[in-house]
């Protein structure tokens, strides 16, 4: 561990360029960083070390532990839940969630994702140009898809786009309605899912998971779509390859996830319950650590020429944007399906798609967690 201290999250120098701090960062397995709260933490830099720590029982996600660094000075309700994020309670919850949030459920939704995508593209095509991709397509699609999956009634979905109703308050009412009148949706399945040994999700767990799936399901996916479009339009040679050969799309989506320019791993803050050796460095018990996924995704020991965006990339390690181990993103299959359907349809409909303003005019959202774009004007 070197004596240098960096500010984290890192800043993006432009709309599509990766943080300058990535250069040489992986020479040190552990680097001290200062968080937006002013607290210090230890940033883990290397791909294999991060994979190992995310499955290590000595690494806790319990942010109520005394002495753990604060991510920001503001309180974030989503991270102050009484739901345990450590085994064995979390293991039980994940097991129950997996019984309801299945790959087959997501696949059954794929035709509906396509239908929603086509409808939004019809409106885009008929309207004026340039159009803001975020408000015209990325957020409406993500909101509609996660609401379809969870079972949010159609006439109640717009409030999330407009942020009129806090999802935490809304979810309590929705769950009670689903108890009284269950459907084929995910919330109804979560209410009913159980196993013989562990029973069902309790009321707090059900509320927490339903709300987090809603929040992560539309904000994260929408920002990933915007990130993908910005990366592709900033690399016209790669966009041309993908337009000419749609068969590259599954691999291209993985590369877009690896190189996403709207993410931060601030929420990957963890607490070390015992001394752990990381790359020859002892991380002492009680340390706050950041298992930085975007840093792992640019580790030259895992990815050849990691700064290069290449939709034909193959043979490298899997990207870690969805994390790994017990906290692997339960919505990964849904996010992949949205990206695949949306990008395939978008490039087929608008093969000469491009940004409607110079990339250096794109303005980022000033948020330590998401760091998306305020608008992404596009034309064709």
Short mmCIF file of C-alpha atoms in Angstrom, two decimals:
data_model
loop_
_atom_site.label_atom_id
_atom_site.label_comp_id
_atom_site.label_asym_id
_atom_site.label_seq_id
_atom_site.Cartn_x
_atom_site.Cartn_y
_atom_site.Cartn_z
CA UNK A 1 0.00 0.00 0.00
CA UNK A 2 1.50 3.29 -1.11
CA UNK A 3 1.41 6.59 0.74
CA UNK A 4 -0.72 8.27 -1.94
CA UNK A 5 -4.33 9.19 -1.29
CA UNK A 6 -6.87 9.69 -4.08
CA UNK A 7 -10.37 11.15 -4.15
CA UNK A 8 -13.05 8.57 -4.97
CA UNK A 9 -15.23 8.22 -7.03
CA UNK A 10 -12.91 9.15 -9.87
CA UNK A 11 -13.99 11.77 -12.38
CA UNK A 12 -14.54 11.08 -16.06
CA UNK A 13 -12.50 13.53 -18.16
CA UNK A 14 -15.05 13.43 -20.98
CA UNK A 15 -18.28 11.70 -21.94
CA UNK A 16 -16.58 8.51 -23.13
CA UNK A 17 -13.08 8.53 -21.64
CA UNK A 18 -12.20 6.50 -18.59
CA UNK A 19 -10.77 8.17 -15.46
CA UNK A 20 -7.12 9.12 -15.73
CA UNK A 21 -6.51 7.46 -12.35
CA UNK A 22 -6.84 4.03 -13.99
CA UNK A 23 -3.38 4.44 -15.54
CA UNK A 24 -0.90 2.70 -13.24
CA UNK A 25 -3.51 2.23 -10.52
CA UNK A 26 -3.18 -1.55 -10.59
CA UNK A 27 0.52 -1.39 -9.72
CA UNK A 28 -0.66 -1.16 -6.12
CA UNK A 29 -3.15 -3.75 -4.83
CA UNK A 30 -4.54 -1.37 -2.19
CA UNK A 31 -4.80 2.43 -2.39
CA UNK A 32 -6.14 4.86 0.23
CA UNK A 33 -9.08 6.95 -1.01
CA UNK A 34 -11.18 9.76 0.41
CA UNK A 35 -14.94 9.35 -0.07
CA UNK A 36 -17.48 12.14 -0.66
CA UNK A 37 -18.19 12.04 3.08
CA UNK A 38 -14.57 12.96 3.83
CA UNK A 39 -13.95 9.53 5.37
CA UNK A 40 -11.10 7.33 4.20
CA UNK A 41 -11.34 3.81 2.84
CA UNK A 42 -9.04 1.35 1.12
CA UNK A 43 -9.61 0.90 -2.61
CA UNK A 44 -8.91 -2.63 -3.86
CA UNK A 45 -7.62 -2.38 -7.42
CA UNK A 46 -6.96 -5.82 -8.89
CA UNK A 47 -9.47 -8.09 -10.62
CA UNK A 48 -8.58 -11.35 -8.89
CA UNK A 49 -8.31 -9.72 -5.46
CA UNK A 50 -11.75 -8.15 -5.86
CA UNK A 51 -13.28 -11.47 -6.97
CA UNK A 52 -11.75 -13.18 -3.93
CA UNK A 53 -12.88 -10.52 -1.45
CA UNK A 54 -16.45 -10.56 -2.73
CA UNK A 55 -16.69 -14.23 -1.73
CA UNK A 56 -14.68 -13.94 1.49
CA UNK A 57 -16.74 -14.41 4.70
CA UNK A 58 -14.47 -11.90 6.46
CA UNK A 59 -15.87 -9.11 4.28
CA UNK A 60 -19.17 -7.70 5.53
CA UNK A 61 -21.76 -5.51 3.83
CA UNK A 62 -23.32 -4.49 7.15
CA UNK A 63 -23.07 -0.70 6.98
CA UNK A 64 -24.41 -0.31 10.52
CA UNK A 65 -21.12 -1.54 11.98
CA UNK A 66 -19.39 1.01 14.21
CA UNK A 67 -16.45 2.71 12.56
CA UNK A 68 -17.40 1.95 8.96
CA UNK A 69 -16.75 4.83 6.57
CA UNK A 70 -19.72 6.85 5.41
CA UNK A 71 -20.24 6.97 1.66
CA UNK A 72 -21.65 10.49 1.62
CA UNK A 73 -22.63 13.13 4.14
CA UNK A 74 -26.30 12.75 3.25
CA UNK A 75 -28.32 9.85 4.60
CA UNK A 76 -29.41 7.28 2.06
CA UNK A 77 -32.53 5.47 3.23
CA UNK A 78 -31.98 2.50 0.93
CA UNK A 79 -28.75 1.67 2.71
CA UNK A 80 -30.07 2.00 6.25
CA UNK A 81 -32.50 -0.89 6.11
CA UNK A 82 -32.73 -3.37 8.95
CA UNK A 83 -32.42 -6.18 6.43
CA UNK A 84 -29.18 -8.09 7.03
CA UNK A 85 -26.87 -8.19 4.01
CA UNK A 86 -24.54 -10.82 5.51
CA UNK A 87 -24.89 -14.59 5.84
CA UNK A 88 -26.75 -16.49 7.08
CA UNK A 89 -29.77 -14.15 6.81
CA UNK A 90 -28.77 -12.82 3.41
CA UNK A 91 -28.09 -16.33 2.08
CA UNK A 92 -31.61 -17.33 3.05
CA UNK A 93 -33.09 -14.23 1.37
CA UNK A 94 -31.12 -14.77 -1.83
CA UNK A 95 -32.26 -18.37 -1.98
CA UNK A 96 -35.90 -17.33 -1.72
CA UNK A 97 -35.49 -14.47 -4.22
CA UNK A 98 -33.87 -16.85 -6.73
CA UNK A 99 -36.93 -19.07 -6.62
CA UNK A 100 -39.06 -16.17 -7.90
CA UNK A 101 -36.65 -14.11 -10.01
CA UNK A 102 -35.72 -16.81 -12.49
CA UNK A 103 -34.04 -16.65 -15.90
CA UNK A 104 -37.15 -18.22 -17.42
CA UNK A 105 -39.31 -15.39 -16.01
CA UNK A 106 -37.01 -12.85 -17.68
CA UNK A 107 -37.03 -14.76 -20.97
CA UNK A 108 -40.83 -14.81 -20.97
CA UNK A 109 -40.67 -11.03 -20.71
CA UNK A 110 -38.38 -10.63 -23.73
CA UNK A 111 -41.22 -10.37 -26.32
CA UNK A 112 -42.78 -7.64 -24.20
CA UNK A 113 -39.43 -5.83 -24.02
CA UNK A 114 -39.35 -5.96 -27.80
CA UNK A 115 -42.90 -4.62 -28.05
CA UNK A 116 -42.15 -1.73 -25.71
CA UNK A 117 -38.92 -0.99 -27.55
CA UNK A 118 -40.64 -0.87 -30.93
CA UNK A 119 -43.32 1.47 -29.63
CA UNK A 120 -40.78 3.92 -28.20
CA UNK A 121 -38.76 3.83 -31.42
CA UNK A 122 -41.91 4.55 -33.43
CA UNK A 123 -42.47 7.70 -31.38
CA UNK A 124 -38.83 8.72 -31.71
CA UNK A 125 -38.88 8.21 -35.48
CA UNK A 126 -42.02 10.29 -35.92
CA UNK A 127 -40.87 13.15 -33.73
CA UNK A 128 -38.44 16.03 -34.12
CA UNK A 129 -34.68 15.61 -34.09
CA UNK A 130 -32.46 15.68 -32.18
CA UNK A 131 -34.28 13.89 -29.37
CA UNK A 132 -33.10 13.24 -25.84
CA UNK A 133 -32.42 9.51 -25.76
CA UNK A 134 -32.65 9.39 -21.97
CA UNK A 135 -36.19 10.77 -21.65
CA UNK A 136 -37.52 9.48 -24.98
CA UNK A 137 -36.25 5.93 -24.74
CA UNK A 138 -33.87 4.75 -22.01
CA UNK A 139 -35.87 5.71 -18.91
CA UNK A 140 -39.35 4.96 -20.32
CA UNK A 141 -38.21 1.53 -21.46
CA UNK A 142 -36.52 0.65 -18.18
CA UNK A 143 -39.45 1.89 -16.11
CA UNK A 144 -41.99 -0.01 -18.20
CA UNK A 145 -39.96 -3.25 -18.13
CA UNK A 146 -39.34 -3.36 -14.39
CA UNK A 147 -42.92 -2.33 -13.66
CA UNK A 148 -44.22 -5.11 -15.95
CA UNK A 149 -42.01 -7.59 -14.13
CA UNK A 150 -42.96 -6.44 -10.63
CA UNK A 151 -46.64 -5.97 -11.41
CA UNK A 152 -46.97 -2.19 -11.04
CA UNK A 153 -50.28 -1.20 -12.71
CA UNK A 154 -49.87 0.65 -16.01
CA UNK A 155 -51.61 3.80 -14.81
CA UNK A 156 -49.24 4.11 -11.83
CA UNK A 157 -45.92 3.89 -13.66
CA UNK A 158 -45.43 7.46 -14.79
CA UNK A 159 -44.98 8.65 -11.21
CA UNK A 160 -41.60 6.91 -11.06
CA UNK A 161 -40.38 8.71 -14.16
CA UNK A 162 -41.52 11.98 -12.62
CA UNK A 163 -40.34 10.94 -9.12
CA UNK A 164 -43.70 12.06 -7.72
CA UNK A 165 -44.04 9.20 -5.21
CA UNK A 166 -41.18 7.89 -3.06
CA UNK A 167 -40.89 4.19 -4.01
CA UNK A 168 -40.45 3.20 -0.37
CA UNK A 169 -43.88 4.55 0.53
CA UNK A 170 -45.57 3.32 -2.64
CA UNK A 171 -44.31 -0.25 -2.26
CA UNK A 172 -46.05 -0.79 1.07
CA UNK A 173 -49.43 -0.13 -0.53
CA UNK A 174 -48.66 -2.20 -3.64
CA UNK A 175 -47.61 -5.25 -1.63
CA UNK A 176 -50.85 -5.16 0.35
CA UNK A 177 -52.84 -5.00 -2.88
CA UNK A 178 -50.91 -7.98 -4.25
CA UNK A 179 -51.62 -9.96 -1.08
CA UNK A 180 -55.32 -9.35 -1.56
CA UNK A 181 -55.29 -9.96 -5.30
CA UNK A 182 -52.17 -11.81 -6.51
CA UNK A 183 -51.21 -11.97 -10.17
CA UNK A 184 -48.52 -13.52 -12.37
CA UNK A 185 -45.99 -10.82 -11.48
CA UNK A 186 -42.77 -10.95 -9.46
CA UNK A 187 -44.12 -9.28 -6.32
CA UNK A 188 -46.94 -11.82 -6.13
CA UNK A 189 -44.36 -14.58 -6.57
CA UNK A 190 -42.17 -13.09 -3.82
CA UNK A 191 -45.15 -13.00 -1.47
CA UNK A 192 -45.81 -16.68 -2.08
CA UNK A 193 -42.27 -18.04 -2.41
CA UNK A 194 -41.04 -20.20 0.45
CA UNK A 195 -39.18 -23.35 1.27
CA UNK A 196 -39.82 -25.97 3.92
CA UNK A 197 -36.83 -25.07 6.09
CA UNK A 198 -36.73 -21.26 6.03
CA UNK A 199 -40.32 -20.24 5.41
CA UNK A 200 -41.04 -17.02 3.51
CA UNK A 201 -39.65 -13.53 3.26
CA UNK A 202 -40.91 -11.49 6.20
CA UNK A 203 -42.67 -8.15 5.67
CA UNK A 204 -39.49 -6.05 5.98
CA UNK A 205 -37.50 -8.29 3.64
CA UNK A 206 -40.29 -8.33 1.07
CA UNK A 207 -40.63 -4.54 1.14
CA UNK A 208 -36.87 -4.00 0.91
CA UNK A 209 -36.30 -6.37 -2.00
CA UNK A 210 -39.32 -5.17 -3.98
CA UNK A 211 -38.25 -1.55 -3.59
CA UNK A 212 -34.61 -2.20 -4.44
CA UNK A 213 -35.58 -4.19 -7.53
CA UNK A 214 -37.73 -1.28 -8.66
CA UNK A 215 -35.04 1.35 -8.05
CA UNK A 216 -32.14 -0.64 -9.48
CA UNK A 217 -34.30 -2.00 -12.25
CA UNK A 218 -35.02 1.31 -13.90
CA UNK A 219 -32.34 3.82 -12.90
CA UNK A 220 -29.38 1.50 -13.38
CA UNK A 221 -30.65 -0.05 -16.61
CA UNK A 222 -31.56 3.32 -18.10
CA UNK A 223 -28.13 4.74 -17.34
CA UNK A 224 -26.48 1.65 -18.79
CA UNK A 225 -28.44 2.18 -22.01
CA UNK A 226 -27.30 5.81 -22.16
CA UNK A 227 -23.73 4.75 -21.45
CA UNK A 228 -23.88 2.18 -24.25
CA UNK A 229 -25.14 4.70 -26.76
CA UNK A 230 -22.49 7.27 -25.80
CA UNK A 231 -19.71 4.70 -26.06
CA UNK A 232 -20.87 3.45 -29.46
CA UNK A 233 -21.33 6.89 -30.98
CA UNK A 234 -17.94 7.96 -29.60
CA UNK A 235 -16.34 4.99 -31.40
CA UNK A 236 -17.85 5.02 -34.91
CA UNK A 237 -15.58 2.19 -36.07
CA UNK A 238 -17.02 -0.09 -33.38
CA UNK A 239 -20.55 1.11 -34.07
CA UNK A 240 -20.07 0.25 -37.76
CA UNK A 241 -18.87 -3.27 -36.88
CA UNK A 242 -21.91 -3.87 -34.72
CA UNK A 243 -24.33 -2.42 -37.29
CA UNK A 244 -22.85 -4.58 -40.05
CA UNK A 245 -22.74 -7.75 -37.96
CA UNK A 246 -25.60 -8.02 -35.42
CA UNK A 247 -24.19 -11.38 -34.37
CA UNK A 248 -21.57 -9.47 -32.39
CA UNK A 249 -24.24 -8.03 -30.10
CA UNK A 250 -24.04 -10.42 -27.10
CA UNK A 251 -20.27 -9.94 -26.81
CA UNK A 252 -20.61 -6.22 -27.50
CA UNK A 253 -23.06 -5.88 -24.61
CA UNK A 254 -20.50 -7.43 -22.27
CA UNK A 255 -17.85 -5.00 -23.54
CA UNK A 256 -20.24 -2.08 -23.11
CA UNK A 257 -20.92 -3.20 -19.55
CA UNK A 258 -17.18 -3.45 -18.90
CA UNK A 259 -16.53 0.03 -20.28
CA UNK A 260 -19.66 1.76 -18.98
CA UNK A 261 -19.11 5.44 -18.29
CA UNK A 262 -21.98 6.05 -15.85
CA UNK A 263 -21.00 3.79 -12.98
CA UNK A 264 -19.27 4.04 -9.63
CA UNK A 265 -18.57 1.42 -6.99
CA UNK A 266 -19.23 3.68 -4.02
CA UNK A 267 -22.07 1.38 -2.99
CA UNK A 268 -19.59 -1.54 -2.94
CA UNK A 269 -18.32 -0.23 0.41
CA UNK A 270 -17.51 -3.14 2.70
CA UNK A 271 -16.18 -3.73 6.23
CA UNK A 272 -13.38 -6.19 7.07
CA UNK A 273 -14.12 -8.29 10.15
CA UNK A 274 -10.63 -9.81 10.41
CA UNK A 275 -7.16 -9.20 9.00
CA UNK A 276 -6.97 -10.12 5.30
CA UNK A 277 -3.94 -10.25 3.04
CA UNK A 278 -4.55 -8.59 -0.31
CA UNK A 279 -1.75 -8.76 -2.87
CA UNK A 280 0.88 -8.99 -0.14
CA UNK A 281 -0.66 -6.14 1.85
CA UNK A 282 -2.38 -6.74 5.19
CA UNK A 283 -5.78 -5.06 5.33
CA UNK A 284 -6.44 -4.79 9.07
CA UNK A 285 -9.61 -5.79 10.83
CA UNK A 286 -12.09 -2.91 10.99
CA UNK A 287 -11.00 -1.39 7.69
CA UNK A 288 -13.53 0.03 5.25
CA UNK A 289 -12.79 -1.17 1.73
CA UNK A 290 -14.13 -0.42 -1.74
CA UNK A 291 -14.18 -3.42 -4.07
CA UNK A 292 -14.21 -1.20 -7.15
CA UNK A 293 -15.80 -3.07 -10.03
CA UNK A 294 -14.98 -0.45 -12.68
CA UNK A 295 -11.35 -0.59 -11.55
CA UNK A 296 -11.36 -4.41 -11.79
CA UNK A 297 -12.84 -4.10 -15.28
CA UNK A 298 -9.72 -2.16 -16.36
CA UNK A 299 -7.09 -4.38 -14.77
CA UNK A 300 -4.47 -5.16 -17.45
CA UNK A 301 -3.86 -8.57 -15.87
CA UNK A 302 -7.46 -9.53 -16.75
CA UNK A 303 -8.07 -7.54 -19.95
CA UNK A 304 -5.68 -6.98 -22.82
CA UNK A 305 -5.32 -3.26 -23.55
CA UNK A 306 -8.14 -2.46 -21.08
CA UNK A 307 -8.46 1.15 -22.21
CA UNK A 308 -9.46 0.00 -25.70
CA UNK A 309 -13.18 -0.35 -26.40
CA UNK A 310 -13.58 -3.38 -28.69
CA UNK A 311 -16.94 -4.99 -29.52
CA UNK A 312 -15.08 -8.05 -30.83
CA UNK A 313 -13.12 -8.58 -27.60
CA UNK A 314 -12.76 -12.24 -26.68
CA UNK A 315 -10.63 -14.44 -24.49
CA UNK A 316 -10.46 -12.01 -21.58
CA UNK A 317 -11.91 -12.43 -18.11
CA UNK A 318 -15.66 -11.86 -17.61
CA UNK A 319 -16.62 -8.28 -16.75
CA UNK A 320 -17.55 -7.70 -13.10
CA UNK A 321 -20.14 -4.93 -13.51
CA UNK A 322 -22.80 -7.19 -11.97
CA UNK A 323 -20.45 -8.11 -9.11
CA UNK A 324 -19.82 -11.73 -8.13
CA UNK A 325 -20.56 -14.14 -5.31
CA UNK A 326 -23.37 -13.70 -2.78
CA UNK A 327 -24.10 -10.14 -3.96
CA UNK A 328 -24.18 -10.87 -7.69
CA UNK A 329 -26.88 -8.65 -9.21
CA UNK A 330 -30.17 -10.54 -9.21
CA UNK A 331 -31.30 -8.39 -12.15
CA UNK A 332 -28.33 -9.22 -14.39
CA UNK A 333 -30.36 -11.36 -16.79
CA UNK A 334 -32.99 -8.63 -17.10
CA UNK A 335 -30.38 -5.92 -17.71
CA UNK A 336 -28.72 -8.02 -20.42
CA UNK A 337 -32.06 -8.72 -22.09
CA UNK A 338 -32.94 -5.00 -22.14
CA UNK A 339 -29.56 -4.01 -23.55
CA UNK A 340 -29.62 -6.72 -26.21
CA UNK A 341 -33.16 -6.03 -27.39
CA UNK A 342 -32.85 -2.25 -27.22
CA UNK A 343 -29.50 -1.97 -29.00
CA UNK A 344 -30.38 -4.48 -31.71
CA UNK A 345 -33.62 -2.65 -32.46
CA UNK A 346 -32.08 0.80 -32.22
CA UNK A 347 -29.26 0.04 -34.65
CA UNK A 348 -31.58 -1.76 -37.06
CA UNK A 349 -34.03 1.16 -37.10
CA UNK A 350 -31.38 3.92 -37.16
CA UNK A 351 -28.17 2.53 -38.69
CA UNK A 352 -26.66 6.03 -38.93
CA UNK A 353 -27.49 6.95 -35.34
CA UNK A 354 -25.22 9.64 -33.87
CA UNK A 355 -25.10 12.18 -31.06
CA UNK A 356 -27.07 15.33 -31.75
CA UNK A 357 -24.48 17.51 -29.99
CA UNK A 358 -20.69 17.29 -29.61
CA UNK A 359 -19.80 14.73 -26.95
CA UNK A 360 -18.05 17.36 -24.85
CA UNK A 361 -21.40 19.11 -24.37
CA UNK A 362 -22.97 16.17 -22.56
CA UNK A 363 -23.53 17.07 -18.91
CA UNK A 364 -23.20 14.49 -16.18
CA UNK A 365 -25.60 14.08 -13.29
CA UNK A 366 -23.85 15.28 -10.14
CA UNK A 367 -24.45 12.16 -8.10
CA UNK A 368 -21.77 10.14 -6.35
CA UNK A 369 -23.59 6.86 -7.00
CA UNK A 370 -24.90 6.95 -10.57
CA UNK A 371 -23.03 9.62 -12.52
CA UNK A 372 -25.27 9.37 -15.57
CA UNK A 373 -26.01 12.09 -18.13
CA UNK A 374 -28.63 14.81 -17.78
CA UNK A 375 -29.48 14.52 -21.49
CA UNK A 376 -28.20 12.46 -24.42
CA UNK A 377 -29.41 14.17 -27.63
CA UNK A 378 -29.36 11.86 -30.66
CA UNK A 379 -30.21 12.15 -34.32
CA UNK A 380 -30.03 9.99 -37.45
#
